[in-house]
Amino acid sequence: MNIKKINIENYKCFYGKFSLDLNNGINILVGNNEAGKSTILEAVNLALSGILNGRYLRNELSQYLFSHRAVCEYIDGLSKGTNPAPPYILIEVFFEGDDYPRFEGNGNSERTKECGVIFKIDFDPDFQNEYEALISGGEEITTIPVEYYRVNWKSCARETVTARSIPIKSVFIDSTVNRYKNGSDVYISRIIRNDLKDSEKVELSQAYRKMKESFMGAESVQAINEKIKNKSKITTKNLQISVDLSTQNSWETILMTYLDEIPFHQIGKGEQCIIKTNLALGNQKSQKANLILLEEPENHLTHTKLNELMKSITESCADKQVIISTHSNFVANKLGLEHLILLNNQNVTKLADLSKETFNFFKKLPGYQTLRLLLCRKAVLVEGDSDELIFQKAYMAQNNGRLPIEDAIDVISVKLTFKRFLEIAEMISQPVAVITDNDGNYEIKITQKYKNYADVSCIKICADDRNELNTLEPQFVDANRSDLTTLRDAIELNYDKYDTEEKITEYMLKKENKTTWALKVFESSKSVKYPKYINDAVKWCNV
Amino acid sequence: MNNNKLIIAAAGSGKTTYLVKKASEIDSGTVLITTYTEANEAEIRKKIINRKGFIPSNITIQTWFSFLLQHGVRPYQSLLSDDVHDENIGFLLTSRKSGQKTDKKGKPVRYNDRPIYWGAGDFKKYYFTKSMKIYSDKISKFVFESNKASKNLVIDRITRIFDYIFIDEIQDLAGFDLEMIKLFFMSSSVTMLVGDPRQVTYLTHHTTKFKKYSDGKIKDFVLNELGKKIDCEIDETTLSPSHRNNQAICNYSAKLYPALTTPKPCTCNKCREIITNHEGVFIIQPSDAGKYLSKYNPMQLRWSTSTKCSTEYQAMNFGESKGLSFPRILIYPTEEMKKWIKDDNHKLKNGTRAKLYVAITRARNSTTIIMDFDNDDIFEGAEKYFFKI
């Protein structure tokens, strides 16, 4: 069974309602650092297990779980006396199909028949009196009163649920460390526990109990206890040492997982990640569906290991659902563009929604330029290498020598395929500037060609309308015509031989010089001038 | 395919035991066992544990109201009115008609000195208390209506959760409960109802809906109301001998319902294992109560907690005792009951008759009634009991 949809409201970076439809099989979440990829994984895991950062959330509520904006609105409202309702966090996870009627009902924010679980952190009306006293007390309130909050964990049938009763077991494989106090990893224990049959669990806890008992029965322990008993004059009661019998069963908090006799947490992070994933993928219990949440697997893995991991995921994901967050083009490339889900300011775009033509075009692209477009703050599309070099240099000139990429502005050389990129950019409102030649016909090559994007606010077309200056080279010479000396110095030309603008342009246009001149400008310390349309693009970047 | 069955049988014939046995035999498939009273729910639970050692995970036992609230009301609670979408609906047991109109000060509104009630148009006030507890007399109507509004989603969900729906003490169900039964009959779940028309000591609620079937006429309901498309087998023979009562008790209790067949005691060795020297139906003088109690230690059965009886020995209300067995019982009859005991032509009210029937049939060995009598009084089917001086 799969998850078909997630709703998140006011949890961490998600202000207001955020919805995400999921594919069966693999889902790849990409987006900027602040886009909320990890928060989605975390929220899904929380709603299915009640666990956040390796601990049960129920007793660890804090205001930092809430959307900052929602908190501010609430506090503002209080100070202005508009009586705002205390904000709540809502995470809804809907399952596909009819297999779990107990979880069906209209008890969800969509008010229609759904099957799933609702994890809500909200104000507990039992504390109404205390709350009223608090807000009418006259003292300034600077936080959400989380001490009056509760966790409300229900099915769509409005029935209280527990981690045990939820049919989908999630496995969260993240980069942070979550261990029990003995060092054993919380998640690996959970993976193993979920894979055990009830009878096996009973056997394990029985064996553990026997071990405790035999420890107590050992002669040496008894001798020691006898000794303690005789020595202890402090109390009349019987003093002895014993293993902790008070904890119920929780063998998983006591037992350690070993790999080749090395404790699990002592092995490399990358290896840990692979083992957890493979264990989760290999879980046998067919009736309990598994959801694997994998956070940025590229963080700890070498290319080879990553490759191995991707391979096992693609091979066994047929009956498991996987949600992966990633920054790596490689991961996305390996797992398939059609599974990509782009996150951008709480907007969701699936690449599968692109026109088929564009989709296929990107599928063929090597190195996955697409991801570069999606993952940067702003993208600048250029035709070729010289344009790329000149734009970068122009950018550096105005930004204290910083490369655009240092400001998360990615310059992508796309040859003649601007429009394909623009289609995606428009879809996800990604800011993109295009630097292009007019090719001697501004009307047709620019105005007509890009007329569909004229009103798209995230797209900026930078080109010069003087048809006689048809490409970068004449444009560049034109920009520097008042100071040809500096230009010649920068591109290392003989003053006498290249004494006119025409001659310089002719030199630059020669096939063998086409990239070299731009490279020379890029490496030169001379401050040359840049064509207006290039400077326009820099200005757009700096807005 | 015939998925539905109504089993009618007298007291002590092992109705609950039969139901529990059937449920225990189901390995694949989920079973709901439900009944109106909490006492009987506990009894069912106990019987399953006795048989299996635990309650198997495929068997759910809950009272009728708890079932209706969990699976009938809450999953689609807002289909009748969106206002209650986020409410946490609770439950209020009421023996009177609920939803009486009140004025702004909370005083009941009366018209021509009769109370008036909210209509279904005032949705919230009609179905719920102020603190959003649904009234017990309207809960099955609510479920029925919201199932209708949902185009059968409510029943469809229940059907997919429970492959088998077993209802014990079916005679307690009334009004819209019967509509629910009809819906279960139409569903793919195997539905089995078990009950005794004689033992209508409680009703889930009092309503004009299907009133003619409320007095233990469940069989007539099945015969008259299901229509051609719904089928339900009526079985009055599977459970006929009484495993509890001896011949004297069977005969005596049968006098309350002359129209129905007199049950016979089961003659197997197991049922008649313990024969004492004090077997049958007896009448004793109140002055002998102390001696009698100390000699035989019977369970005292009474109308209500305000009935005077010995506090040194255990006692129970008639209604509560339904479904239970004791070796010996001592009945404290009401004035009305006394009239019938003296003269079985005396006409008893249905509820009183049912309670007396329940009381008489609790005992395996002796049913004893405590009341004043004269030496020349004759009690047909019962023996006057004196302590030898």
mmCIF file with all atom_site columns, N, CA and C in Angstrom, chain B residues 1 9 14 26-27 79 83 144 152 158 178 183 205 213 232 252 261 263 265 310 312 316 324 336 346 370 380:
data_model
loop_
_atom_site.group_PDB
_atom_site.id
_atom_site.type_symbol
_atom_site.label_atom_id
_atom_site.label_alt_id
_atom_site.label_comp_id
_atom_site.label_asym_id
_atom_site.label_entity_id
_atom_site.label_seq_id
_atom_site.pdbx_PDB_ins_code
_atom_site.Cartn_x
_atom_site.Cartn_y
_atom_site.Cartn_z
_atom_site.occupancy
_atom_site.B_iso_or_equiv
_atom_site.pdbx_formal_charge
_atom_site.auth_seq_id
_atom_site.auth_comp_id
_atom_site.auth_asym_id
_atom_site.auth_atom_id
_atom_site.pdbx_PDB_model_num
ATOM 1  N N  . MET B 1 1   ? -27.478 -16.539 -1.917 1.00 0.00 ? 1   MET B N  1
ATOM 2  C CA . MET B 1 1   ? -26.752 -16.938 -0.709 1.00 0.00 ? 1   MET B CA 1
ATOM 3  C C  . MET B 1 1   ? -27.441 -16.373 0.524  1.00 0.00 ? 1   MET B C  1
ATOM 4  N N  . ALA B 1 9   ? -34.606 -18.325 20.921 1.00 0.00 ? 9   ALA B N  1
ATOM 5  C CA . ALA B 1 9   ? -34.572 -19.417 21.883 1.00 0.00 ? 9   ALA B CA 1
ATOM 6  C C  . ALA B 1 9   ? -34.857 -18.873 23.273 1.00 0.00 ? 9   ALA B C  1
ATOM 7  N N  . GLY B 1 14  ? -28.608 -21.385 26.020 1.00 0.00 ? 14  GLY B N  1
ATOM 8  C CA . GLY B 1 14  ? -27.215 -21.262 25.573 1.00 0.00 ? 14  GLY B CA 1
ATOM 9  C C  . GLY B 1 14  ? -27.043 -20.367 24.368 1.00 0.00 ? 14  GLY B C  1
ATOM 10 N N  . ILE B 1 26  ? -14.339 -19.113 13.956 1.00 0.00 ? 26  ILE B N  1
ATOM 11 C CA . ILE B 1 26  ? -13.966 -18.383 12.736 1.00 0.00 ? 26  ILE B CA 1
ATOM 12 C C  . ILE B 1 26  ? -12.485 -18.046 12.777 1.00 0.00 ? 26  ILE B C  1
ATOM 13 N N  . ASP B 1 27  ? -11.724 -18.622 11.842 1.00 0.00 ? 27  ASP B N  1
ATOM 14 C CA . ASP B 1 27  ? -10.287 -18.371 11.836 1.00 0.00 ? 27  ASP B CA 1
ATOM 15 C C  . ASP B 1 27  ? -9.925  -17.239 10.903 1.00 0.00 ? 27  ASP B C  1
ATOM 16 N N  . LEU B 1 79  ? -21.635 14.607  7.683  1.00 0.00 ? 79  LEU B N  1
ATOM 17 C CA . LEU B 1 79  ? -22.400 14.580  6.439  1.00 0.00 ? 79  LEU B CA 1
ATOM 18 C C  . LEU B 1 79  ? -23.798 15.174  6.591  1.00 0.00 ? 79  LEU B C  1
ATOM 19 N N  . ASP B 1 83  ? -21.361 21.641  10.404 1.00 0.00 ? 83  ASP B N  1
ATOM 20 C CA . ASP B 1 83  ? -21.013 22.312  11.672 1.00 0.00 ? 83  ASP B CA 1
ATOM 21 C C  . ASP B 1 83  ? -20.267 21.407  12.645 1.00 0.00 ? 83  ASP B C  1
ATOM 22 N N  . PHE B 1 144 ? -28.288 6.026   10.790 1.00 0.00 ? 144 PHE B N  1
ATOM 23 C CA . PHE B 1 144 ? -29.089 5.661   9.623  1.00 0.00 ? 144 PHE B CA 1
ATOM 24 C C  . PHE B 1 144 ? -29.126 6.831   8.627  1.00 0.00 ? 144 PHE B C  1
ATOM 25 N N  . ASN B 1 152 ? -24.387 5.184   1.575  1.00 0.00 ? 152 ASN B N  1
ATOM 26 C CA . ASN B 1 152 ? -23.982 3.884   2.116  1.00 0.00 ? 152 ASN B CA 1
ATOM 27 C C  . ASN B 1 152 ? -22.506 3.753   2.498  1.00 0.00 ? 152 ASN B C  1
ATOM 28 N N  . ILE B 1 158 ? -18.201 -0.394  7.538  1.00 0.00 ? 158 ILE B N  1
ATOM 29 C CA . ILE B 1 158 ? -18.410 -1.397  8.586  1.00 0.00 ? 158 ILE B CA 1
ATOM 30 C C  . ILE B 1 158 ? -18.304 -2.805  7.994  1.00 0.00 ? 158 ILE B C  1
ATOM 31 N N  . LEU B 1 178 ? -33.498 -1.212  14.189 1.00 0.00 ? 178 LEU B N  1
ATOM 32 C CA . LEU B 1 178 ? -33.995 -2.215  13.246 1.00 0.00 ? 178 LEU B CA 1
ATOM 33 C C  . LEU B 1 178 ? -33.659 -1.836  11.808 1.00 0.00 ? 178 LEU B C  1
ATOM 34 N N  . LEU B 1 183 ? -29.964 -2.858  7.144  1.00 0.00 ? 183 LEU B N  1
ATOM 35 C CA . LEU B 1 183 ? -28.778 -2.513  6.352  1.00 0.00 ? 183 LEU B CA 1
ATOM 36 C C  . LEU B 1 183 ? -27.702 -3.594  6.461  1.00 0.00 ? 183 LEU B C  1
ATOM 37 N N  . HIS B 1 205 ? -34.001 2.271   23.123 1.00 0.00 ? 205 HIS B N  1
ATOM 38 C CA . HIS B 1 205 ? -34.697 3.552   23.226 1.00 0.00 ? 205 HIS B CA 1
ATOM 39 C C  . HIS B 1 205 ? -36.182 3.362   22.936 1.00 0.00 ? 205 HIS B C  1
ATOM 40 N N  . TYR B 1 213 ? -42.964 -3.561  16.633 1.00 0.00 ? 213 TYR B N  1
ATOM 41 C CA . TYR B 1 213 ? -42.033 -4.677  16.784 1.00 0.00 ? 213 TYR B CA 1
ATOM 42 C C  . TYR B 1 213 ? -41.201 -4.590  18.052 1.00 0.00 ? 213 TYR B C  1
ATOM 43 N N  . CYS B 1 232 ? -33.569 -13.688 5.310  1.00 0.00 ? 232 CYS B N  1
ATOM 44 C CA . CYS B 1 232 ? -33.048 -14.012 6.628  1.00 0.00 ? 232 CYS B CA 1
ATOM 45 C C  . CYS B 1 232 ? -33.722 -15.282 7.120  1.00 0.00 ? 232 CYS B C  1
ATOM 46 N N  . TYR B 1 252 ? -42.717 -23.506 35.090 1.00 0.00 ? 252 TYR B N  1
ATOM 47 C CA . TYR B 1 252 ? -43.220 -22.338 35.800 1.00 0.00 ? 252 TYR B CA 1
ATOM 48 C C  . TYR B 1 252 ? -43.035 -21.070 34.955 1.00 0.00 ? 252 TYR B C  1
ATOM 49 N N  . THR B 1 261 ? -43.898 -21.936 22.960 1.00 0.00 ? 261 THR B N  1
ATOM 50 C CA . THR B 1 261 ? -43.737 -23.327 23.392 1.00 0.00 ? 261 THR B CA 1
ATOM 51 C C  . THR B 1 261 ? -42.975 -23.411 24.715 1.00 0.00 ? 261 THR B C  1
ATOM 52 N N  . PRO B 1 263 ? -40.215 -24.603 26.986 1.00 0.00 ? 263 PRO B N  1
ATOM 53 C CA . PRO B 1 263 ? -38.908 -25.234 26.789 1.00 0.00 ? 263 PRO B CA 1
ATOM 54 C C  . PRO B 1 263 ? -38.736 -26.451 27.690 1.00 0.00 ? 263 PRO B C  1
ATOM 55 N N  . PRO B 1 265 ? -36.043 -29.097 29.717 1.00 0.00 ? 265 PRO B N  1
ATOM 56 C CA . PRO B 1 265 ? -34.670 -29.071 30.209 1.00 0.00 ? 265 PRO B CA 1
ATOM 57 C C  . PRO B 1 265 ? -33.806 -30.038 29.413 1.00 0.00 ? 265 PRO B C  1
ATOM 58 N N  . SER B 1 310 ? -31.673 -8.593  52.053 1.00 0.00 ? 310 SER B N  1
ATOM 59 C CA . SER B 1 310 ? -30.590 -8.758  53.015 1.00 0.00 ? 310 SER B CA 1
ATOM 60 C C  . SER B 1 310 ? -29.292 -8.184  52.465 1.00 0.00 ? 310 SER B C  1
ATOM 61 N N  . GLU B 1 312 ? -26.468 -8.810  53.856 1.00 0.00 ? 312 GLU B N  1
ATOM 62 C CA . GLU B 1 312 ? -25.375 -9.733  54.163 1.00 0.00 ? 312 GLU B CA 1
ATOM 63 C C  . GLU B 1 312 ? -25.096 -10.682 53.012 1.00 0.00 ? 312 GLU B C  1
ATOM 64 N N  . MET B 1 316 ? -28.808 -8.545  43.241 1.00 0.00 ? 316 MET B N  1
ATOM 65 C CA . MET B 1 316 ? -28.673 -8.006  41.895 1.00 0.00 ? 316 MET B CA 1
ATOM 66 C C  . MET B 1 316 ? -30.051 -7.601  41.393 1.00 0.00 ? 316 MET B C  1
ATOM 67 N N  . LEU B 1 324 ? -27.178 -14.252 32.977 1.00 0.00 ? 324 LEU B N  1
ATOM 68 C CA . LEU B 1 324 ? -26.357 -14.899 33.991 1.00 0.00 ? 324 LEU B CA 1
ATOM 69 C C  . LEU B 1 324 ? -27.041 -16.151 34.551 1.00 0.00 ? 324 LEU B C  1
ATOM 70 N N  . GLU B 1 336 ? -47.154 -6.055  41.798 1.00 0.00 ? 336 GLU B N  1
ATOM 71 C CA . GLU B 1 336 ? -47.771 -6.549  40.565 1.00 0.00 ? 336 GLU B CA 1
ATOM 72 C C  . GLU B 1 336 ? -47.414 -8.016  40.331 1.00 0.00 ? 336 GLU B C  1
ATOM 73 N N  . HIS B 1 346 ? -53.703 -13.001 36.030 1.00 0.00 ? 346 HIS B N  1
ATOM 74 C CA . HIS B 1 346 ? -53.479 -11.568 36.186 1.00 0.00 ? 346 HIS B CA 1
ATOM 75 C C  . HIS B 1 346 ? -52.596 -11.045 35.059 1.00 0.00 ? 346 HIS B C  1
ATOM 76 N N  . ILE B 1 370 ? -40.042 -14.921 47.531 1.00 0.00 ? 370 ILE B N  1
ATOM 77 C CA . ILE B 1 370 ? -40.311 -14.563 48.915 1.00 0.00 ? 370 ILE B CA 1
ATOM 78 C C  . ILE B 1 370 ? -41.519 -13.646 48.966 1.00 0.00 ? 370 ILE B C  1
ATOM 79 N N  . GLU B 1 380 ? -49.840 -22.666 41.679 1.00 0.00 ? 380 GLU B N  1
ATOM 80 C CA . GLU B 1 380 ? -49.698 -23.690 40.656 1.00 0.00 ? 380 GLU B CA 1
ATOM 81 C C  . GLU B 1 380 ? -48.269 -23.736 40.137 1.00 0.00 ? 380 GLU B C  1
#
